[in-house]
Amino acid sequence: MKQQRQLFFAFFRVGIFGYGGGPASIPLVHKEVVENYKWLDDRDFNDLLALANTLPGPIATKMAGYIGHRVAGVTGMINAVLATILPSIFIMVVLLSSLAAVKDKPWVQGMTDAVMPVVGVMLAVLTWSFFRRSKEGLGLWKSLMFVAGSFVLIKVLPSPAILILALLLIGLLKPVRKDNADAVGAEREESV
C-alpha cells in the first residue's frame, strides 16, 4: 500500500507540474524515480527514455506505465498512469470552463512566460547529465560528434524517433569488443 501511495504521489507531481508538454516532464520523472524513490538508476532511466522516445504516444504516460509496472505490477502501472493523466484532465476541464473569461488577462500570459525559462533550465540540466554519461562510455570526441550529428539529423529527419531507433539498432547489432565483453561478463558474475 505504501508503494502504491508513493507511486501515485510521484506521478501526480509529474502530472501537475509537467508544464509545457511531455519533454518538460522528463526531468520531473527523473527527479522522482531516480533521485527521490530510487526505483531506477541513471542507466536504466536513460535506457527507458531512449526506448520511450521511439514508441508512439505521450512519453510521460509510457514512462509511468513501465515504471509503475516495474515497481508494483499491473496495479502499479494503472496507478502511475492514472496519477500522471488525472491532473491534466482535471485542469483541462476547469480551464476550458473558465478560459473564455481569463484568456486575455495579462497574468495568464505572465504565468506562461515565467514558467518557460524554468522548464528550459530543467531540460538543460538533464541534457548535461546525459552528455556526461555518454562521455564516460564513448569519450569526449565521439560524444560531441553524436551531439552534432544528432542535432543536424533531428533538423533533417521528419521525426527524431527515426534517429533514436537507428541508434538503438546500431548499438544492438554492432559487434562487442572482447575487452567490453569481458567487462560485462565480470559485472554480471559480481551481481549474481
mmCIF file of C-alpha atoms in Angstrom:
data_model
loop_
_atom_site.group_PDB
_atom_site.id
_atom_site.type_symbol
_atom_site.label_atom_id
_atom_site.label_comp_id
_atom_site.label_asym_id
_atom_site.label_seq_id
_atom_site.Cartn_x
_atom_site.Cartn_y
_atom_site.Cartn_z
ATOM 1 C CA MET A 1 0.000 0.000 0.000
ATOM 2 C CA LYS A 2 2.844 2.363 0.843
ATOM 3 C CA GLN A 3 4.442 1.673 -2.539
ATOM 4 C CA GLN A 4 1.184 2.380 -4.361
ATOM 5 C CA ARG A 5 0.808 5.655 -2.453
ATOM 6 C CA GLN A 6 4.395 6.642 -3.329
ATOM 7 C CA LEU A 7 3.802 5.777 -6.987
ATOM 8 C CA PHE A 8 0.631 7.828 -7.051
ATOM 9 C CA PHE A 9 2.131 10.944 -5.481
ATOM 10 C CA ALA A 10 5.351 10.715 -7.515
ATOM 11 C CA PHE A 11 3.485 10.625 -10.819
ATOM 12 C CA PHE A 12 0.780 13.010 -9.620
ATOM 13 C CA ARG A 13 3.518 15.605 -9.050
ATOM 14 C CA VAL A 14 4.840 14.874 -12.551
ATOM 15 C CA GLY A 15 1.351 15.269 -13.989
ATOM 16 C CA ILE A 16 0.567 18.508 -12.206
ATOM 17 C CA PHE A 17 3.964 20.231 -12.585
ATOM 18 C CA GLY A 18 4.926 18.881 -16.027
ATOM 19 C CA TYR A 19 4.056 22.177 -17.597
ATOM 20 C CA GLY A 20 4.980 22.502 -21.266
ATOM 21 C CA GLY A 21 4.306 19.007 -22.559
ATOM 22 C CA GLY A 22 5.998 15.628 -22.444
ATOM 23 C CA PRO A 23 9.661 16.679 -22.707
ATOM 24 C CA ALA A 24 9.177 19.142 -19.865
ATOM 25 C CA SER A 25 8.007 16.322 -17.610
ATOM 26 C CA ILE A 26 11.099 14.156 -18.170
ATOM 27 C CA PRO A 27 13.273 15.985 -15.601
ATOM 28 C CA LEU A 28 10.425 15.675 -13.098
ATOM 29 C CA VAL A 29 10.119 11.934 -13.736
ATOM 30 C CA HIS A 30 13.905 11.635 -13.301
ATOM 31 C CA LYS A 31 13.770 13.542 -10.011
ATOM 32 C CA GLU A 32 11.009 11.358 -8.582
ATOM 33 C CA VAL A 33 12.099 7.985 -9.958
ATOM 34 C CA VAL A 34 15.900 8.188 -9.741
ATOM 35 C CA GLU A 35 16.619 10.721 -7.002
ATOM 36 C CA ASN A 36 13.660 10.558 -4.607
ATOM 37 C CA TYR A 37 12.495 6.950 -4.653
ATOM 38 C CA LYS A 38 15.458 5.245 -6.394
ATOM 39 C CA TRP A 39 13.225 2.897 -8.369
ATOM 40 C CA LEU A 40 15.678 3.183 -11.292
ATOM 41 C CA ASP A 41 19.332 4.167 -11.574
ATOM 42 C CA ASP A 42 20.581 6.646 -14.185
ATOM 43 C CA ARG A 43 21.498 3.924 -16.686
ATOM 44 C CA ASP A 44 18.054 2.286 -16.521
ATOM 45 C CA PHE A 45 16.356 5.677 -16.750
ATOM 46 C CA ASN A 46 18.387 6.604 -19.835
ATOM 47 C CA ASP A 47 17.549 3.268 -21.474
ATOM 48 C CA LEU A 48 13.871 3.719 -20.659
ATOM 49 C CA LEU A 49 13.882 7.264 -22.010
ATOM 50 C CA ALA A 50 15.543 6.190 -25.259
ATOM 51 C CA LEU A 51 13.067 3.373 -25.777
ATOM 52 C CA ALA A 52 10.061 5.517 -24.814
ATOM 53 C CA ASN A 53 11.127 8.098 -27.404
ATOM 54 C CA THR A 54 10.952 5.507 -30.173
ATOM 55 C CA LEU A 55 7.382 4.477 -29.378
ATOM 56 C CA PRO A 56 4.229 6.406 -30.284
ATOM 57 C CA GLY A 57 2.218 8.234 -27.624
ATOM 58 C CA PRO A 58 2.866 10.682 -24.782
ATOM 59 C CA ILE A 59 6.211 9.999 -23.152
ATOM 60 C CA ALA A 60 5.154 10.701 -19.562
ATOM 61 C CA THR A 61 2.399 8.075 -19.632
ATOM 62 C CA LYS A 62 4.653 5.498 -21.293
ATOM 63 C CA MET A 63 7.288 6.027 -18.631
ATOM 64 C CA ALA A 64 4.691 5.989 -15.847
ATOM 65 C CA GLY A 65 3.236 2.729 -17.140
ATOM 66 C CA TYR A 66 6.581 0.987 -17.328
ATOM 67 C CA ILE A 67 7.894 2.269 -14.009
ATOM 68 C CA GLY A 68 4.613 1.555 -12.241
ATOM 69 C CA HIS A 69 4.653 -1.996 -13.587
ATOM 70 C CA ARG A 70 8.282 -2.491 -12.622
ATOM 71 C CA VAL A 71 7.684 -1.228 -9.077
ATOM 72 C CA ALA A 72 4.286 -2.754 -8.269
ATOM 73 C CA GLY A 73 2.991 -4.870 -11.156
ATOM 74 C CA VAL A 74 -0.210 -4.259 -13.088
ATOM 75 C CA THR A 75 -1.878 -2.271 -10.293
ATOM 76 C CA GLY A 76 1.230 -0.087 -10.046
ATOM 77 C CA MET A 77 1.081 0.509 -13.803
ATOM 78 C CA ILE A 78 -2.578 1.560 -13.662
ATOM 79 C CA ASN A 79 -1.962 3.683 -10.578
ATOM 80 C CA ALA A 80 1.021 5.522 -12.078
ATOM 81 C CA VAL A 81 -0.699 6.177 -15.424
ATOM 82 C CA LEU A 82 -3.840 7.496 -13.716
ATOM 83 C CA ALA A 83 -1.752 9.696 -11.417
ATOM 84 C CA THR A 84 0.004 11.135 -14.476
ATOM 85 C CA ILE A 85 -3.102 11.945 -16.525
ATOM 86 C CA LEU A 86 -5.674 12.893 -13.872
ATOM 87 C CA PRO A 87 -4.190 16.328 -13.047
ATOM 88 C CA SER A 88 -4.167 17.303 -16.731
ATOM 89 C CA ILE A 89 -7.710 16.091 -17.273
ATOM 90 C CA PHE A 90 -8.980 17.945 -14.212
ATOM 91 C CA ILE A 91 -7.112 21.151 -15.078
ATOM 92 C CA MET A 92 -8.311 20.999 -18.694
ATOM 93 C CA VAL A 93 -11.932 20.691 -17.583
ATOM 94 C CA VAL A 94 -11.578 23.614 -15.162
ATOM 95 C CA LEU A 95 -9.592 25.807 -17.566
ATOM 96 C CA LEU A 96 -11.809 25.188 -20.565
ATOM 97 C CA SER A 97 -14.808 26.050 -18.435
ATOM 98 C CA SER A 98 -13.310 29.400 -17.472
ATOM 99 C CA LEU A 99 -10.845 30.104 -20.294
ATOM 100 C CA ALA A 100 -13.078 32.497 -22.160
ATOM 101 C CA ALA A 101 -13.236 34.756 -19.114
ATOM 102 C CA VAL A 102 -9.469 34.926 -18.426
ATOM 103 C CA LYS A 103 -7.604 34.117 -21.646
ATOM 104 C CA ASP A 104 -6.764 37.744 -22.414
ATOM 105 C CA LYS A 105 -5.705 38.616 -18.871
ATOM 106 C CA PRO A 106 -2.066 39.666 -18.579
ATOM 107 C CA TRP A 107 -1.478 37.394 -15.591
ATOM 108 C CA VAL A 108 -2.327 34.317 -17.711
ATOM 109 C CA GLN A 109 0.333 35.249 -20.288
ATOM 110 C CA GLY A 110 2.688 36.180 -17.452
ATOM 111 C CA MET A 111 2.357 32.716 -15.925
ATOM 112 C CA THR A 112 3.248 31.101 -19.241
ATOM 113 C CA ASP A 113 6.198 33.432 -19.811
ATOM 114 C CA ALA A 114 7.545 32.851 -16.296
ATOM 115 C CA VAL A 115 7.408 29.060 -16.419
ATOM 116 C CA MET A 116 9.208 28.589 -19.757
ATOM 117 C CA PRO A 117 12.709 29.562 -18.535
ATOM 118 C CA VAL A 118 12.380 27.159 -15.604
ATOM 119 C CA VAL A 119 11.412 24.334 -17.968
ATOM 120 C CA GLY A 120 14.375 25.237 -20.175
ATOM 121 C CA VAL A 121 16.802 25.038 -17.245
ATOM 122 C CA MET A 122 15.373 21.693 -16.121
ATOM 123 C CA LEU A 123 15.842 20.267 -19.623
ATOM 124 C CA ALA A 124 19.377 21.682 -19.825
ATOM 125 C CA VAL A 125 20.336 20.049 -16.505
ATOM 126 C CA LEU A 126 19.011 16.701 -17.698
ATOM 127 C CA THR A 127 20.750 17.105 -21.068
ATOM 128 C CA TRP A 128 24.058 17.815 -19.319
ATOM 129 C CA SER A 129 23.565 14.696 -17.203
ATOM 130 C CA PHE A 130 23.000 12.597 -20.351
ATOM 131 C CA PHE A 131 26.063 14.098 -22.028
ATOM 132 C CA ARG A 132 28.295 13.341 -19.034
ATOM 133 C CA ARG A 133 27.077 9.748 -19.047
ATOM 134 C CA SER A 134 27.706 9.470 -22.790
ATOM 135 C CA LYS A 135 31.203 10.926 -22.333
ATOM 136 C CA GLU A 136 32.007 8.228 -19.783
ATOM 137 C CA GLY A 137 31.026 5.499 -22.227
ATOM 138 C CA LEU A 138 32.084 6.913 -25.605
ATOM 139 C CA GLY A 139 34.683 9.533 -24.760
ATOM 140 C CA LEU A 140 34.533 13.280 -25.302
ATOM 141 C CA TRP A 141 35.057 13.448 -29.082
ATOM 142 C CA LYS A 142 32.657 10.659 -30.007
ATOM 143 C CA SER A 143 30.043 12.172 -27.715
ATOM 144 C CA LEU A 144 30.495 15.602 -29.313
ATOM 145 C CA MET A 145 30.233 14.042 -32.779
ATOM 146 C CA PHE A 146 26.999 12.283 -31.754
ATOM 147 C CA VAL A 147 25.608 15.564 -30.402
ATOM 148 C CA ALA A 148 26.464 17.462 -33.589
ATOM 149 C CA GLY A 149 25.254 14.654 -35.876
ATOM 150 C CA SER A 150 22.057 14.210 -33.897
ATOM 151 C CA PHE A 151 21.363 17.932 -33.986
ATOM 152 C CA VAL A 152 21.668 18.006 -37.778
ATOM 153 C CA LEU A 153 19.671 14.803 -38.325
ATOM 154 C CA ILE A 154 16.867 15.893 -35.988
ATOM 155 C CA LYS A 155 16.503 19.023 -38.122
ATOM 156 C CA VAL A 156 16.519 16.989 -41.367
ATOM 157 C CA LEU A 157 14.513 13.875 -40.461
ATOM 158 C CA PRO A 158 10.709 14.013 -40.230
ATOM 159 C CA SER A 159 10.795 12.543 -36.696
ATOM 160 C CA PRO A 160 13.524 12.224 -34.018
ATOM 161 C CA ALA A 161 12.192 8.727 -33.347
ATOM 162 C CA ILE A 162 13.833 7.563 -36.601
ATOM 163 C CA LEU A 163 17.241 8.659 -35.333
ATOM 164 C CA ILE A 164 16.723 7.094 -31.910
ATOM 165 C CA LEU A 165 15.540 3.827 -33.437
ATOM 166 C CA ALA A 166 18.504 3.776 -35.836
ATOM 167 C CA LEU A 167 20.973 4.358 -32.978
ATOM 168 C CA LEU A 168 19.331 1.631 -30.891
ATOM 169 C CA LEU A 169 19.647 -0.798 -33.823
ATOM 170 C CA ILE A 170 23.288 0.161 -34.385
ATOM 171 C CA GLY A 171 24.002 -0.368 -30.689
ATOM 172 C CA LEU A 172 22.190 -3.704 -30.766
ATOM 173 C CA LEU A 173 23.831 -5.020 -33.927
ATOM 174 C CA LYS A 174 27.376 -3.708 -33.601
ATOM 175 C CA PRO A 175 29.967 -6.302 -32.641
ATOM 176 C CA VAL A 176 31.038 -6.201 -28.993
ATOM 177 C CA ARG A 177 34.780 -5.801 -28.492
ATOM 178 C CA LYS A 178 36.458 -8.559 -26.485
ATOM 179 C CA ASP A 179 37.540 -6.264 -23.622
ATOM 180 C CA ASN A 180 33.985 -4.882 -23.317
ATOM 181 C CA ALA A 181 32.511 -8.400 -23.394
ATOM 182 C CA ASP A 182 34.893 -9.482 -20.620
ATOM 183 C CA ALA A 183 33.949 -6.433 -18.510
ATOM 184 C CA VAL A 184 30.224 -7.107 -18.987
ATOM 185 C CA GLY A 185 30.691 -10.779 -18.104
ATOM 186 C CA ALA A 186 32.632 -9.885 -14.935
ATOM 187 C CA GLU A 187 29.949 -7.347 -13.987
ATOM 188 C CA ARG A 188 27.238 -9.985 -14.393
ATOM 189 C CA GLU A 189 29.176 -12.512 -12.272
ATOM 190 C CA GLU A 190 29.556 -9.927 -9.482
ATOM 191 C CA SER A 191 25.827 -9.237 -9.455
ATOM 192 C CA VAL A 192 24.937 -12.962 -9.121
#
